[in-house]
Coordinates of C-alpha atoms in Angstrom, one line a residue:
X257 CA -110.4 -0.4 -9.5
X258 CA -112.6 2.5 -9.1
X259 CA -112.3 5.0 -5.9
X260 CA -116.0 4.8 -4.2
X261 CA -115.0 7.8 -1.6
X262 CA -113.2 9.3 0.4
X263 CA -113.2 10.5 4.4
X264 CA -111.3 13.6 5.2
X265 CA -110.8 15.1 8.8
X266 CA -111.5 18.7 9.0
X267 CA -109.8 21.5 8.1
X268 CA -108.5 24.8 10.0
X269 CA -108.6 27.3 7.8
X270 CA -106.6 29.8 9.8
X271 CA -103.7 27.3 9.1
X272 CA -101.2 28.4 5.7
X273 CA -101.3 24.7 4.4
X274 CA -104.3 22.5 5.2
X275 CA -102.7 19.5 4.0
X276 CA -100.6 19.6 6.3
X277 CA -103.3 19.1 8.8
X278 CA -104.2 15.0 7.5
X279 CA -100.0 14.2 8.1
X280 CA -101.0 13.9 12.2
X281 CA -103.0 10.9 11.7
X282 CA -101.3 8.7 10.2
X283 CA -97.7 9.9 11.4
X284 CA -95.5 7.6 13.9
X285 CA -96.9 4.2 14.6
X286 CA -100.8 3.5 12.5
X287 CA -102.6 0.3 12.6
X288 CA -105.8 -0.6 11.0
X289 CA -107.7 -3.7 11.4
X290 CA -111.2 -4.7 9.6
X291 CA -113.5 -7.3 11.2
X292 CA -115.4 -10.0 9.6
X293 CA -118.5 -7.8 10.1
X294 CA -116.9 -5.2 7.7
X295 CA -116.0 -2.7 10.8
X296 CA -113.1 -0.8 10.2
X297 CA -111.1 -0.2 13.4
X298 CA -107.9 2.3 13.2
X299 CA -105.4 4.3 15.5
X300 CA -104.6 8.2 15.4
X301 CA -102.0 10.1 16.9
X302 CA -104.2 12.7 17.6
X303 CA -108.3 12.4 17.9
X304 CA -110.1 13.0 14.6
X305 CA -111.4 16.5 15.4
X306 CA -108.4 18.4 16.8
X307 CA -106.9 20.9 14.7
X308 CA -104.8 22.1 16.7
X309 CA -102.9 19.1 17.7
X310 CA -103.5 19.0 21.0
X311 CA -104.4 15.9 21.9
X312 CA -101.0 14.0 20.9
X313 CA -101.3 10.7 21.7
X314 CA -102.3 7.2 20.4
X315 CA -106.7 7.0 19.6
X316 CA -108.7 4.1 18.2
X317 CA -111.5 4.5 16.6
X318 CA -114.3 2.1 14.8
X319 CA -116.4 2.8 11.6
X320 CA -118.7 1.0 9.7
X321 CA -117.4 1.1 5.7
X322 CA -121.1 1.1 4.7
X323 CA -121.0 4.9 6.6
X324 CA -116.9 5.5 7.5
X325 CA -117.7 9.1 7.8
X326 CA -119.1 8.5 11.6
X327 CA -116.1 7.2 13.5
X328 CA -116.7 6.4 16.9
X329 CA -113.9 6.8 19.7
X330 CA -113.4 3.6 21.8
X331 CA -110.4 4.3 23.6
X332 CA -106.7 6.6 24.2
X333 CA -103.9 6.2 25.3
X334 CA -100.7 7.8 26.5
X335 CA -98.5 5.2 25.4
X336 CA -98.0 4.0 21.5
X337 CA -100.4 1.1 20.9
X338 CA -98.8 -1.9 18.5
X339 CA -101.6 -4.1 18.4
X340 CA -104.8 -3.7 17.4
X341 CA -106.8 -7.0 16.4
X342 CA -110.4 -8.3 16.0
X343 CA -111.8 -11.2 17.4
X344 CA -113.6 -13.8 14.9
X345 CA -117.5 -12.6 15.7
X346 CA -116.0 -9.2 14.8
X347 CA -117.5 -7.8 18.3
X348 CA -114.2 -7.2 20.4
X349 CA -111.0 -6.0 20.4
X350 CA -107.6 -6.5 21.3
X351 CA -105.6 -3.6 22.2
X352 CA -101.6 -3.4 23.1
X353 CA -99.4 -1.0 24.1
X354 CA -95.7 -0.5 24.2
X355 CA -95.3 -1.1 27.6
X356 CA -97.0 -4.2 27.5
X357 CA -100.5 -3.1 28.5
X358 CA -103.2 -5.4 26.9
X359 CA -106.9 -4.7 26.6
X360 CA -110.0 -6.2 25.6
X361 CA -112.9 -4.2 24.6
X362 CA -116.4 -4.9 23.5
X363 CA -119.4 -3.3 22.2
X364 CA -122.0 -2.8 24.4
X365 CA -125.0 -4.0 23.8
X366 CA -123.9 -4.7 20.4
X367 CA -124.3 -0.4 19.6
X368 CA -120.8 0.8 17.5
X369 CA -120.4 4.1 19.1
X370 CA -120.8 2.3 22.8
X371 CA -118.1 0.3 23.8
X372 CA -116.8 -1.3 27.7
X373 CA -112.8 -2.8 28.9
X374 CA -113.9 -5.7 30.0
X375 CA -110.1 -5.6 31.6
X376 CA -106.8 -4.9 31.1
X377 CA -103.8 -7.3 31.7
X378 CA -100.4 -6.0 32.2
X379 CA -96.4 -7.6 31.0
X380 CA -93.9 -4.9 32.5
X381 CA -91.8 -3.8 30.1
X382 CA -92.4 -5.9 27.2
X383 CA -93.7 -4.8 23.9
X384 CA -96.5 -6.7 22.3
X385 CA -96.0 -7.5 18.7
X386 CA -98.7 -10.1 17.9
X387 CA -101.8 -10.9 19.5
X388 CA -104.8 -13.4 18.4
X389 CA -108.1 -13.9 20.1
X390 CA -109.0 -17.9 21.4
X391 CA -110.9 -20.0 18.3
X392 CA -114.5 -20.4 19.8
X393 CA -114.5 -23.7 17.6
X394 CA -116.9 -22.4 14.8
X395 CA -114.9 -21.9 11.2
X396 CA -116.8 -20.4 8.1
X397 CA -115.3 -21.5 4.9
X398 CA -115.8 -19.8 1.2
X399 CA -117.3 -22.6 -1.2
X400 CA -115.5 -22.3 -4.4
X401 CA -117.8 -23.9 -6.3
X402 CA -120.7 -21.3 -5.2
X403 CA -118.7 -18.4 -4.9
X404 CA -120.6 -16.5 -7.3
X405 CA -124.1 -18.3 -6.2
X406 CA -126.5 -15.1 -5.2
X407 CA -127.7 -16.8 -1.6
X408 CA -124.8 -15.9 0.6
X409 CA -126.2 -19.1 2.7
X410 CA -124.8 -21.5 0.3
X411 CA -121.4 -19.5 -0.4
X412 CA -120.2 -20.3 2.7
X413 CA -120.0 -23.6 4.8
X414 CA -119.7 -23.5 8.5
X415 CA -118.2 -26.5 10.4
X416 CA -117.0 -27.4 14.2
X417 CA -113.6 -27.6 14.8
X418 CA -111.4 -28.0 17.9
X419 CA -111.4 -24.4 20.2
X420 CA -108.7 -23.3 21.2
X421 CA -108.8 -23.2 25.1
X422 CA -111.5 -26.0 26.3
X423 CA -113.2 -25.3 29.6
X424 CA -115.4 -27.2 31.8
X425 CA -117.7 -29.5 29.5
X426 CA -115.5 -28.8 26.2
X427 CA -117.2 -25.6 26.2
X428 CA -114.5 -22.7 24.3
X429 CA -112.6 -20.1 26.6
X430 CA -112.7 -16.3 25.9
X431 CA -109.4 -14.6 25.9
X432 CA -106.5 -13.9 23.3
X433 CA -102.4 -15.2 23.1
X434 CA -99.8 -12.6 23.1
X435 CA -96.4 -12.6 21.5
X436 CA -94.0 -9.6 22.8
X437 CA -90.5 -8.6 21.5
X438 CA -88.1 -10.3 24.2
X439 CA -89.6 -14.1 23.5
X440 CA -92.8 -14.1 25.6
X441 CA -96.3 -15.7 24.8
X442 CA -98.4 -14.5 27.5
X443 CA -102.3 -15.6 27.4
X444 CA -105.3 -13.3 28.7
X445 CA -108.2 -15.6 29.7
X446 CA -111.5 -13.7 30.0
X447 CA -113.9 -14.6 32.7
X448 CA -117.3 -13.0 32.2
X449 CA -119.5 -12.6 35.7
X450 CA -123.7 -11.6 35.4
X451 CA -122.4 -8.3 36.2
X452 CA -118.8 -8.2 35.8
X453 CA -115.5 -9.2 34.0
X454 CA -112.1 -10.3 34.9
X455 CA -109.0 -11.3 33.1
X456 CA -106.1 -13.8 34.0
X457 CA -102.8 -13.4 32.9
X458 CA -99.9 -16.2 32.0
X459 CA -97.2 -15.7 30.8
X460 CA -94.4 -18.2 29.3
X461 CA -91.0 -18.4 27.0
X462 CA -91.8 -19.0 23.2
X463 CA -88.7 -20.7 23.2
X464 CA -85.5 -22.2 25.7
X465 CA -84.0 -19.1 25.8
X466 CA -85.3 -15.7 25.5
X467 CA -84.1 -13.9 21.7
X468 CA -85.0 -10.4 20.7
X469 CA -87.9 -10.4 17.9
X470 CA -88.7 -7.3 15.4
X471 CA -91.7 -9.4 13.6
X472 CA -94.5 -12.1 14.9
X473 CA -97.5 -13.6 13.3
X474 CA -99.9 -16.2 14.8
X475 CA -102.4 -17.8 13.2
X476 CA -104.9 -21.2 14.4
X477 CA -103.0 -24.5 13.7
X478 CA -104.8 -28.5 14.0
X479 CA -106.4 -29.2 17.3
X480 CA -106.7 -25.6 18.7
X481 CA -103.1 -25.4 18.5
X482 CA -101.3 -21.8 17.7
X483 CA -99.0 -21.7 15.1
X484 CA -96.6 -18.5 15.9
X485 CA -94.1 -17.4 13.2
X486 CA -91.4 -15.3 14.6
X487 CA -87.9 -13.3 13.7
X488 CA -85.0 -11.0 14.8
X489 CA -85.0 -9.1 11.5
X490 CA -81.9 -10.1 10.3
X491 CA -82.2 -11.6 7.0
X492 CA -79.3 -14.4 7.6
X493 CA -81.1 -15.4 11.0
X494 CA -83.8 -18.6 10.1
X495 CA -87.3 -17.6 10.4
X496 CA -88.3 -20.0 13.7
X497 CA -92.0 -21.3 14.1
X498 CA -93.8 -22.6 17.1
X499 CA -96.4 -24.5 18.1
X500 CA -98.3 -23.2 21.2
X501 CA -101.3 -24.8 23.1
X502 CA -103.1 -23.6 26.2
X503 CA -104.6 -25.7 28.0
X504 CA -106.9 -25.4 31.2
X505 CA -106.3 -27.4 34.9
X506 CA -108.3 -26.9 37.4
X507 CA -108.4 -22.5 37.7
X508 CA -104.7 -22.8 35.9
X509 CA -103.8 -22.6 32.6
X510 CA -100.7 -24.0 31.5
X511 CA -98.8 -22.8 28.1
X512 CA -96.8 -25.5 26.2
X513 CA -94.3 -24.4 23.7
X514 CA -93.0 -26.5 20.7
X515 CA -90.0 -25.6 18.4
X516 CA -90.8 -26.6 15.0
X517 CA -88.3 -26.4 11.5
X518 CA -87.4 -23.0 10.9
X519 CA -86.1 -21.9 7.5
X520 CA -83.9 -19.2 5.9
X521 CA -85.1 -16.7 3.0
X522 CA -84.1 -18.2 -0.1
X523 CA -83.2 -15.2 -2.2
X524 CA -81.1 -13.6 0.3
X525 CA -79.1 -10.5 -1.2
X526 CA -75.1 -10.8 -1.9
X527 CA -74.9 -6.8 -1.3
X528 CA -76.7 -6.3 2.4
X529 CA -77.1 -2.9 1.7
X530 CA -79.8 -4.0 -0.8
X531 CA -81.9 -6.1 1.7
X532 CA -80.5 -6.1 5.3
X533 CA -84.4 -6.5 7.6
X534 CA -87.3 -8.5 7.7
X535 CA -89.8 -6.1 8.1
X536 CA -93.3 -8.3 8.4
X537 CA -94.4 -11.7 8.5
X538 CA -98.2 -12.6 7.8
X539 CA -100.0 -15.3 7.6
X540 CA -102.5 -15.1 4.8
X541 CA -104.9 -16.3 6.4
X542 CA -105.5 -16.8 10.5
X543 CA -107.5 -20.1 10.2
X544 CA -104.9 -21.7 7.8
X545 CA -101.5 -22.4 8.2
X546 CA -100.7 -23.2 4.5
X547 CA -98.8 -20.0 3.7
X548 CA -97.1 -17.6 4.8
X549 CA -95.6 -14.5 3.5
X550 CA -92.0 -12.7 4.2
X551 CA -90.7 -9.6 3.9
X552 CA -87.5 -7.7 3.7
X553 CA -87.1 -4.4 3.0
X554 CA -83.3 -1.9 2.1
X555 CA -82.0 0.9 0.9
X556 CA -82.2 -0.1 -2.6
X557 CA -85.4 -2.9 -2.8
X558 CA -87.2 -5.5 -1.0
X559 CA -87.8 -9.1 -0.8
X560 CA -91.5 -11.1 -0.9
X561 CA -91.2 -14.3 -0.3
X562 CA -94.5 -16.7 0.2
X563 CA -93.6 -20.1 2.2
X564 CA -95.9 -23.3 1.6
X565 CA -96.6 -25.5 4.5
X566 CA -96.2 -29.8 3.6
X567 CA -96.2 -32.7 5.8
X568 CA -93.8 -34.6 4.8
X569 CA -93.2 -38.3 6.0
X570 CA -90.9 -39.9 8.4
X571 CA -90.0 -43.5 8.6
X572 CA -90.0 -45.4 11.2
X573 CA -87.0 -47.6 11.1
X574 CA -87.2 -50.9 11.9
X575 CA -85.7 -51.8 15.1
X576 CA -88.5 -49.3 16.4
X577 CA -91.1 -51.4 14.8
X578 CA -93.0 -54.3 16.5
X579 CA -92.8 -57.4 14.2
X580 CA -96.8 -58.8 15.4
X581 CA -98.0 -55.4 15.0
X582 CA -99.7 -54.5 11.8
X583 CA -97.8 -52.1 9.3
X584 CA -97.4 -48.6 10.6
X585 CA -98.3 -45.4 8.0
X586 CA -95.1 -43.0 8.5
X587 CA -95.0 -40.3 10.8
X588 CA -95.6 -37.2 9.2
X589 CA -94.4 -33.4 10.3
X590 CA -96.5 -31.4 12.3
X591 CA -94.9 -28.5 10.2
X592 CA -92.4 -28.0 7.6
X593 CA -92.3 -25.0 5.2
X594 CA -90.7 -25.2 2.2

């Protein structure tokens, strides 16, 4: 691969070692996130023209790659932010904090260097680890066949699919799903006036009990279901999944969890110095559930697993089947790595 550029902040030259000065950025606690419309949106601990270090803190800021030089501030904050995700038009963002502070933000007016909270949600003292926008029911596929045709209109295939939150009239709800690090799944529902915007908050247990998470990765399962992959960092601790679906009654939303088969790392080390933590789980891509990819990281290595997802079918055994009826087709999983 060939290195097309490179952005640099700039320098104080009063200071003995410049260098120095580019370690502030990306110290502590960094995300980066790019969008579907090739926007690259990243945090800073301190803002992108302070030499002097100042402004400690944590800053996001958006820039187009076609022009990354001209970052554009969108927001700061006092407290560490530990989520920072795109929605699937690539024209808002999510943004969480440490405390459990979530924001959405858009551009306004559609201009990069312009953007408005539409609202802020807040979960007291929980830290948000994973957070995914609602599916507005319109998926864009690659065509393998015409991946190197020259009409970008043919390379890709857009189809309907079911949205995640349905409102009045099957028409798609705007908001996003959180995960945080005691076990919650907390939803954010966006509610978008002629001249205003307000958010709604719910929140929920992933699971029967409450467990302490390090990692979480959600990605859009069958239906507008969530699929939500979580774990407690310990690499002799199963890997548990979830199925999640929101659904709207009357002005309430209701959030139903579903434990599904979790699984154990396959190569786990004998020595657990070696590889003691799961460090990140990812699904490798949000609209798929196929795969998904674990890691575990030590003092002396790390571990990269990538789990398939297969249905797999279930019986039915007799005395459960109707002797009139016509032959049942077995049950299959609704999610089963392996």
């Amino acid at each position: 691969m060939d290195l097309l550029y490179t952005v640099s902040r700039k320098l104080n030259n009063n200071t003995i070692n410049p260098l120095k000065q580019f370690e502030s950025l990306t110290s502590g606690c960094s995300l980066c996130s790019i969008s579907n419309q090739n926007l690259l949106a990243f945090t800073t601990v301190t803002t992108v023209t302070d030499t002097t270090a100042n402004s400690w803190g944590s800053h996001v800021y958006v820039a187009d790659l076609n022009s990354p030089w001209l970052a554009h501030k969108v927001t700061s904050n006092l407290c560490t932010i530990t989520v920072l995700e795109w929605d699937l038009g690539g024209e808002n963002l999510v943004i969480a904090d440490l405390n459990g502070k979530v924001q959405i933000w858009g551009m306004k007016e559609h201009i990069l260097n312009e953007w408005v909270c539409y609202g802020s949600a807040v979960f007291h003292g929980e830290k948000i680890l994973s957070a995914a926008f609602f599916h507005n029911g319109r998926k864009t596929s690659l065509v393998i066949e015409k991946k190197d045709n020259f009409q970008y209109s043919e390379k890709f295939s857009h189809h309907r699919v079911a949205p995640s939150v349905k409102s009045f009239g099957g028409r798609p709800l705007e908001g996003c799903l959180v995960v945080s690090a005691t076990g919650m799944v907390g939803i954010i529902v966006l509610t978008k006036d002629l001249q205003n915007s307000t958010l709604h908050s719910v929140s929920e247990s992933l699971g029967t009990m409450r467990n302490r998470i390090t990692s979480a990765d959600i990605c859009y399962g069958k239906n507008g279901q969530f699929l939500i992959a979580v774990s407690s960092g310990n690499v002799k601790l199963p890997i548990q999944c979830y199925r999640v679906s929101v659904k709207k009654v009357d002005d309430k939303c209701i959030i139903t969890s579903q434990a599904l088969p979790s699984f154990f790392l396959q190569n786990i080390p004998v020595n657990e110095s070696s590889c003691r933590k799961i460090v990140e789980l990812k699904f490798v891509v949000r609209e798929d559930t196929d795969s998904l990819v674990v890691a575990a990281n030590g003092e002396s290595g790390s571990i990269i697993e990538i789990w398939e997802l297969r249905e797999k079918p279930l019986p039915i055994h007799k005395l459960f089947q109707s002797k009139h009826s016509a032959p049942v087709e077995p049950l299959k999983t609704v999610a089963s790595f392996c």
